[in-house]
Coordinates of N, CA and C in Angstrom, one line a residue:
M25 N 2.9 -10.3 30.0 CA 1.7 -10.6 29.3 C 1.8 -10.2 27.9
T26 N 2.7 -9.3 27.5 CA 2.8 -8.9 26.1 C 3.1 -10.0 25.2
W27 N 4.1 -10.9 25.6 CA 4.4 -12.0 24.8 C 3.2 -12.9 24.6
L28 N 2.3 -13.1 25.5 CA 1.2 -13.9 25.4 C 0.2 -13.3 24.3
S29 N 0.0 -12.0 24.4 CA -0.9 -11.4 23.4 C -0.2 -11.4 22.0
D30 N 1.1 -11.3 21.9 CA 1.8 -11.4 20.6 C 1.6 -12.8 20.1
W31 N 1.8 -13.8 20.9 CA 1.7 -15.2 20.5 C 0.3 -15.5 20.0
W32 N -0.7 -15.0 20.8 CA -2.1 -15.2 20.4 C -2.5 -14.6 19.1
S33 N -2.0 -13.4 18.9 CA -2.3 -12.7 17.6 C -1.5 -13.1 16.4
G34 N -0.5 -14.0 16.7 CA 0.4 -14.5 15.6 C 1.7 -13.8 15.6
G35 N 2.0 -13.0 16.5 CA 3.3 -12.4 16.6 C 3.3 -10.9 16.6
T36 N 4.4 -10.2 16.6 CA 4.6 -8.8 16.6 C 4.6 -8.4 15.1
A37 N 3.9 -7.3 14.8 CA 3.9 -6.7 13.5 C 5.2 -6.1 13.2
V38 N 5.8 -6.5 12.0 CA 7.1 -6.0 11.6 C 7.0 -5.5 10.2
I39 N 7.5 -4.3 9.9 CA 7.5 -3.7 8.6 C 8.9 -3.7 8.1
E40 N 9.1 -4.3 6.9 CA 10.5 -4.5 6.4 C 10.5 -4.5 4.9
P41 N 11.6 -4.2 4.3 CA 11.7 -4.3 2.8 C 11.3 -5.7 2.3
A42 N 10.5 -5.7 1.2 CA 10.1 -6.9 0.6 C 11.2 -7.3 -0.4
N43 N 11.2 -8.6 -0.8 CA 12.2 -9.1 -1.8 C 11.5 -9.9 -2.8
P44 N 12.2 -10.3 -3.9 CA 11.5 -11.1 -4.9 C 10.9 -12.4 -4.4
R45 N 11.4 -13.0 -3.3 CA 10.7 -14.2 -2.8 C 9.3 -13.9 -2.3
D46 N 9.0 -12.7 -2.1 CA 7.7 -12.3 -1.6 C 6.6 -12.1 -2.7
A47 N 7.0 -12.2 -3.9 CA 6.2 -11.9 -5.1 C 4.9 -12.7 -5.0
A48 N 4.9 -13.9 -4.8 CA 3.7 -14.7 -4.8 C 2.7 -14.3 -3.8
R49 N 3.2 -14.1 -2.6 CA 2.3 -13.7 -1.5 C 1.7 -12.3 -1.7
L50 N 2.6 -11.3 -2.2 CA 2.1 -10.0 -2.5 C 1.0 -10.0 -3.6
S51 N 1.2 -10.8 -4.6 CA 0.2 -11.0 -5.6 C -1.1 -11.5 -5.1
Q52 N -1.0 -12.5 -4.2 CA -2.2 -13.0 -3.6 C -2.9 -12.0 -2.8
L53 N -2.2 -11.2 -2.0 CA -2.9 -10.1 -1.2 C -3.5 -9.1 -2.1
H54 N -2.8 -8.7 -3.2 CA -3.3 -7.7 -4.1 C -4.6 -8.2 -4.8
G55 N -4.5 -9.5 -5.2 CA -5.7 -10.0 -5.9 C -6.9 -10.1 -5.0
A56 N -6.7 -10.3 -3.7 CA -7.8 -10.4 -2.8 C -8.3 -9.0 -2.4
S57 N -7.6 -8.0 -2.7 CA -7.9 -6.7 -2.3 C -8.5 -5.8 -3.4
F58 N -8.1 -6.1 -4.6 CA -8.5 -5.3 -5.8 C -9.2 -6.1 -6.9
H59 N -10.0 -5.4 -7.7 CA -10.7 -6.1 -8.8 C -9.7 -6.7 -9.8
R60 N -8.7 -6.0 -10.1 CA -7.7 -6.5 -11.1 C -6.4 -6.6 -10.3
G61 N -6.1 -7.8 -9.8 CA -4.9 -8.0 -9.1 C -3.7 -8.1 -10.0
W62 N -2.6 -7.7 -9.4 CA -1.3 -7.8 -10.1 C -0.8 -9.2 -10.0
G63 N -0.2 -9.7 -11.1 CA 0.4 -11.1 -11.1 C 1.7 -11.2 -10.4
E64 N 2.1 -12.4 -10.1 CA 3.4 -12.6 -9.5 C 4.5 -12.1 -10.3
G65 N 4.5 -12.2 -11.6 CA 5.5 -11.7 -12.5 C 5.6 -10.1 -12.4
E66 N 4.5 -9.5 -12.2 CA 4.5 -8.0 -12.1 C 5.2 -7.6 -10.8
F67 N 4.9 -8.3 -9.7 CA 5.6 -8.1 -8.5 C 7.1 -8.4 -8.6
E68 N 7.5 -9.5 -9.2 CA 8.9 -9.8 -9.4 C 9.6 -8.7 -10.0
V69 N 9.0 -8.1 -11.1 CA 9.7 -7.0 -11.8 C 9.8 -5.8 -10.9
M70 N 8.7 -5.4 -10.2 CA 8.8 -4.2 -9.3 C 9.8 -4.4 -8.2
L71 N 9.9 -5.6 -7.7 CA 10.8 -5.9 -6.5 C 12.3 -5.8 -6.9
T72 N 12.6 -5.8 -8.2 CA 13.9 -5.7 -8.7 C 14.3 -4.3 -9.3
E73 N 13.3 -3.5 -9.5 CA 13.5 -2.1 -10.0 C 14.1 -1.2 -9.0
R74 N 15.1 -0.5 -9.4 CA 15.8 0.5 -8.4 C 14.9 1.6 -8.0
N75 N 13.9 2.0 -8.8 CA 13.1 3.2 -8.5 C 11.8 2.8 -7.8
T76 N 11.7 1.5 -7.4 CA 10.5 1.0 -6.7 C 10.8 0.7 -5.3
L77 N 10.0 1.1 -4.4 CA 10.2 0.8 -3.0 C 9.0 -0.1 -2.5
V78 N 9.3 -1.2 -2.0 CA 8.2 -2.1 -1.5 C 8.5 -2.6 -0.1
H79 N 7.5 -2.4 0.8 CA 7.6 -2.9 2.1 C 6.5 -4.0 2.3
R80 N 6.9 -4.9 3.1 CA 5.9 -5.9 3.5 C 5.7 -5.8 5.0
L81 N 4.5 -6.2 5.4 CA 4.1 -6.2 6.8 C 3.9 -7.6 7.2
R82 N 4.7 -8.0 8.2 CA 4.6 -9.4 8.7 C 4.0 -9.4 10.0
L83 N 3.2 -10.5 10.3 CA 2.7 -10.8 11.6 C 3.2 -12.2 11.9
G84 N 4.2 -12.3 12.8 CA 4.9 -13.6 13.0 C 5.6 -13.9 11.7
R85 N 5.4 -15.0 11.1 CA 6.1 -15.4 9.9 C 5.3 -15.1 8.7
K86 N 4.0 -14.7 8.8 CA 3.1 -14.5 7.7 C 3.1 -13.1 7.2
T87 N 3.3 -12.9 5.9 CA 3.1 -11.5 5.3 C 1.6 -11.2 5.2
I88 N 1.2 -10.1 5.8 CA -0.2 -9.8 5.9 C -0.5 -8.5 5.2
G89 N 0.5 -7.8 4.6 CA 0.3 -6.6 3.9 C 1.5 -6.1 3.2
F90 N 1.3 -5.0 2.4 CA 2.4 -4.4 1.7 C 2.1 -3.0 1.3
A91 N 3.1 -2.3 0.9 CA 3.0 -0.9 0.3 C 4.0 -0.9 -0.8
V92 N 3.7 -0.3 -1.9 CA 4.6 -0.2 -3.0 C 4.5 1.2 -3.7
S93 N 5.6 1.8 -3.9 CA 5.7 3.1 -4.5 C 6.8 3.1 -5.6
R94 N 6.6 4.0 -6.6 CA 7.6 4.2 -7.7 C 8.0 5.6 -7.5
M95 N 9.4 5.8 -7.6 CA 10.0 7.1 -7.4 C 10.6 7.6 -8.7
A96 N 10.5 8.9 -8.8 CA 11.1 9.6 -10.0 C 11.5 11.0 -9.5
A97 N 12.8 11.3 -9.5 CA 13.4 12.5 -9.0 C 12.9 12.7 -7.5
D98 N 12.3 13.8 -7.2 CA 11.9 14.0 -5.8 C 10.4 13.8 -5.6
E99 N 9.8 13.0 -6.4 CA 8.4 12.6 -6.3 C 8.2 11.1 -6.3
A100 N 7.1 10.6 -5.8 CA 6.8 9.2 -5.8 C 5.3 9.1 -6.0
E101 N 4.9 7.9 -6.5 CA 3.5 7.5 -6.6 C 3.3 6.3 -5.8
L102 N 2.4 6.4 -4.8 CA 2.0 5.2 -4.0 C 1.1 4.4 -4.9
L103 N 1.6 3.3 -5.4 CA 0.9 2.5 -6.4 C -0.1 1.6 -5.7
S104 N 0.2 1.1 -4.6 CA -0.8 0.2 -3.9 C -0.4 0.0 -2.4
I105 N -1.4 -0.2 -1.6 CA -1.2 -0.7 -0.2 C -2.4 -1.6 0.0
A106 N -2.0 -2.7 0.7 CA -3.1 -3.7 1.0 C -2.8 -4.4 2.3
I107 N -3.8 -4.8 3.0 CA -3.8 -5.6 4.2 C -4.7 -6.7 4.1
D108 N -4.3 -7.9 4.5 CA -5.1 -9.1 4.6 C -6.5 -8.8 5.2
A109 N -7.5 -9.2 4.6 CA -8.9 -8.8 5.1 C -9.1 -9.2 6.5
T110 N -8.5 -10.3 6.9 CA -8.7 -10.8 8.3 C -8.0 -9.9 9.3
Q111 N -7.1 -9.0 8.9 CA -6.3 -8.2 9.8 C -6.7 -6.7 9.7
R112 N -7.7 -6.4 8.9 CA -8.0 -5.0 8.8 C -8.7 -4.5 10.0
G113 N -8.7 -3.1 10.2 CA -9.4 -2.5 11.4 C -8.5 -2.5 12.6
R114 N -7.3 -2.8 12.5 CA -6.4 -2.9 13.7 C -5.4 -1.8 13.7
G115 N -5.4 -0.9 12.7 CA -4.4 0.2 12.7 C -3.2 -0.2 12.0
L116 N -3.1 -1.4 11.5 CA -1.8 -1.8 10.8 C -1.5 -1.0 9.6
S117 N -2.5 -0.7 8.8 CA -2.3 0.1 7.6 C -1.7 1.5 7.9
R118 N -2.1 2.1 9.0 CA -1.5 3.4 9.4 C 0.0 3.3 9.6
N119 N 0.4 2.3 10.4 CA 1.8 2.1 10.7 C 2.6 1.8 9.4
L120 N 2.0 0.9 8.6 CA 2.6 0.6 7.3 C 2.8 1.8 6.4
L121 N 1.8 2.6 6.3 CA 1.8 3.8 5.4 C 2.8 4.8 6.0
L122 N 2.8 5.1 7.3 CA 3.7 6.1 7.8 C 5.2 5.6 7.7
T123 N 5.4 4.3 7.9 CA 6.8 3.8 7.8 C 7.2 3.9 6.3
H124 N 6.4 3.5 5.4 CA 6.7 3.6 4.0 C 7.0 5.0 3.6
L125 N 6.2 6.0 4.0 CA 6.4 7.4 3.7 C 7.7 7.9 4.3
G126 N 8.0 7.4 5.5 CA 9.3 7.8 6.1 C 10.5 7.3 5.3
H127 N 10.4 6.1 4.7 CA 11.5 5.6 3.9 C 11.6 6.4 2.6
L128 N 10.4 6.8 2.0 CA 10.5 7.6 0.8 C 11.1 8.9 1.1
A129 N 10.8 9.5 2.2 CA 11.4 10.8 2.6 C 12.9 10.6 2.7
G130 N 13.3 9.5 3.3 CA 14.7 9.2 3.5 C 15.5 9.0 2.2
R131 N 14.8 8.8 1.1 CA 15.4 8.6 -0.2 C 15.3 9.9 -1.0
G132 N 14.9 11.0 -0.4 CA 14.8 12.3 -1.0 C 13.5 12.7 -1.7
V133 N 12.5 11.9 -1.5 CA 11.1 12.2 -2.0 C 10.5 13.3 -1.2
R134 N 10.0 14.3 -1.9 CA 9.4 15.4 -1.3 C 7.9 15.5 -1.4
K135 N 7.4 14.8 -2.5 CA 5.9 14.8 -2.8 C 5.5 13.4 -3.1
V136 N 4.4 12.9 -2.6 CA 3.8 11.6 -2.9 C 2.4 11.8 -3.5
F137 N 2.2 11.1 -4.6 CA 0.9 11.2 -5.2 C 0.2 9.8 -5.1
L138 N -1.1 9.7 -5.3 CA -1.8 8.4 -5.4 C -3.1 8.7 -6.0
E139 N -3.7 7.6 -6.5 CA -5.1 7.5 -7.0 C -5.8 6.6 -6.2
V140 N -7.1 7.0 -5.8 CA -7.9 6.1 -5.0 C -9.4 6.2 -5.6
E141 N -10.0 5.0 -5.6 CA -11.4 5.0 -6.1 C -12.2 5.9 -5.2
E142 N -13.0 6.8 -5.8 CA -13.8 7.8 -5.1 C -14.7 7.2 -4.0
N143 N -15.2 6.0 -4.2 CA -16.1 5.4 -3.3 C -15.4 4.5 -2.2
N144 N -14.1 4.4 -2.2 CA -13.4 3.6 -1.3 C -13.1 4.4 0.0
Q145 N -14.2 4.4 0.8 CA -14.1 5.2 2.0 C -13.0 4.8 3.0
P146 N -12.8 3.5 3.3 CA -11.7 3.2 4.2 C -10.3 3.7 3.7
A147 N -10.1 3.5 2.4 CA -8.8 4.0 1.9 C -8.7 5.5 2.0
R148 N -9.8 6.2 1.6 CA -9.8 7.7 1.7 C -9.5 8.2 3.1
R149 N -10.2 7.5 4.1 CA -10.0 7.9 5.5 C -8.5 7.7 5.9
L150 N -7.9 6.6 5.5 CA -6.5 6.4 5.8 C -5.6 7.5 5.2
Y151 N -5.8 7.8 3.9 CA -5.0 8.8 3.2 C -5.2 10.2 3.8
E152 N -6.4 10.5 4.1 CA -6.7 11.8 4.7 C -6.1 11.9 6.1
W153 N -6.2 10.8 6.9 CA -5.5 10.8 8.2 C -4.0 11.0 8.1
A154 N -3.4 10.4 7.0 CA -2.0 10.5 6.8 C -1.6 11.9 6.2
G155 N -2.5 12.8 6.0 CA -2.2 14.1 5.5 C -2.3 14.3 4.0
F156 N -2.8 13.3 3.2 CA -3.0 13.5 1.8 C -4.2 14.4 1.6
E157 N -4.1 15.2 0.5 CA -5.2 16.1 0.1 C -5.6 15.8 -1.3
V158 N -6.9 15.9 -1.6 CA -7.4 15.7 -3.0 C -6.9 16.9 -3.8
V159 N -6.3 16.6 -5.0 CA -5.8 17.6 -5.9 C -6.4 17.5 -7.3
G160 N -7.2 16.4 -7.5 CA -7.8 16.2 -8.8 C -8.7 15.0 -8.8
R161 N -9.4 14.8 -10.0 CA -10.4 13.8 -10.2 C -10.3 13.2 -11.6
R162 N -10.4 11.9 -11.7 CA -10.4 11.3 -13.1 C -11.8 10.6 -13.2
E163 N -12.6 11.1 -14.1 CA -13.9 10.6 -14.4 C -13.8 9.2 -15.0
R164 N -14.7 8.3 -14.5 CA -14.8 6.9 -15.0 C -13.4 6.2 -15.2
Y165 N -12.6 6.3 -14.3 CA -11.2 5.8 -14.4 C -11.1 4.3 -14.2
Y166 N -11.9 3.8 -13.2 CA -11.8 2.4 -12.8 C -13.0 1.7 -13.4
Q167 N -12.6 0.6 -14.1 CA -13.6 -0.3 -14.7 C -13.9 -1.4 -13.8
Q168 N -15.2 -1.6 -13.4 CA -15.6 -2.7 -12.5 C -15.9 -3.9 -13.4
P169 N -15.9 -5.1 -12.8 CA -16.2 -6.3 -13.5 C -17.6 -6.3 -14.2
G170 N -18.6 -5.6 -13.6 CA -19.9 -5.6 -14.2 C -20.0 -4.5 -15.3
G171 N -18.9 -3.8 -15.6 CA -19.0 -2.7 -16.6 C -19.1 -1.3 -16.0
E172 N -19.5 -1.2 -14.7 CA -19.6 0.1 -14.1 C -18.2 0.8 -14.1
Q173 N -18.3 2.1 -14.3 CA -17.0 2.9 -14.3 C -17.1 3.9 -13.1
L174 N -16.0 3.8 -12.3 CA -16.0 4.6 -11.1 C -14.9 5.7 -11.2
N175 N -15.1 6.8 -10.6 CA -14.1 7.9 -10.6 C -13.0 7.6 -9.7
A176 N -11.8 8.2 -10.0 CA -10.6 8.2 -9.2 C -10.3 9.6 -8.7
L177 N -9.9 9.7 -7.4 CA -9.4 10.9 -6.8 C -7.9 10.9 -6.9
L178 N -7.3 12.0 -7.3 CA -5.9 12.2 -7.2 C -5.6 12.9 -5.9
M179 N -4.6 12.3 -5.1 CA -4.3 12.9 -3.8 C -2.8 13.1 -3.8
R180 N -2.4 14.1 -2.9 CA -1.0 14.4 -2.8 C -0.7 14.7 -1.3
R181 N 0.5 14.4 -0.9 CA 1.1 14.8 0.4 C 2.5 15.2 0.2
D182 N 2.8 16.3 0.8 CA 4.2 16.8 0.8 C 4.9 16.2 2.0
L183 N 6.1 15.7 1.8 CA 6.9 15.1 2.8 C 7.9 16.1 3.4
S184 N 8.2 17.2 2.8 CA 9.2 18.1 3.3 C 8.6 19.2 4.2

């Protein structure tokens, strides 16, 4: 019966390295998830940089999520993680984040940092679940389309 549920849901979730051919889809997902989405060209550059790690989450043949980090020495910054809105709430982001963090650790990263909008409760719950802790705050960091400015929380997780 597992094959039937996989078929019905669109297939088995697979997390794998992204490549430059994924840039358009990753840009589309980012734009649907954030107020200022990154363009296809920005993803093309990131996907070719040696210090950037990008994973895609596929369900069947469709890419439904991604995680991207930039590494420097033994630290990394999780730049973005996104899941297609139709697939949220299924625990897929947890698997994607843990897999991504595991690959960062495998490359010698010992600390991971990120910024998250203070009011983004789903993202904060995910990061706290994954062991990230608040280490700082940036006042009025995010500019909303209507002009409102929102605070960012700085979070960190040790991988060692």
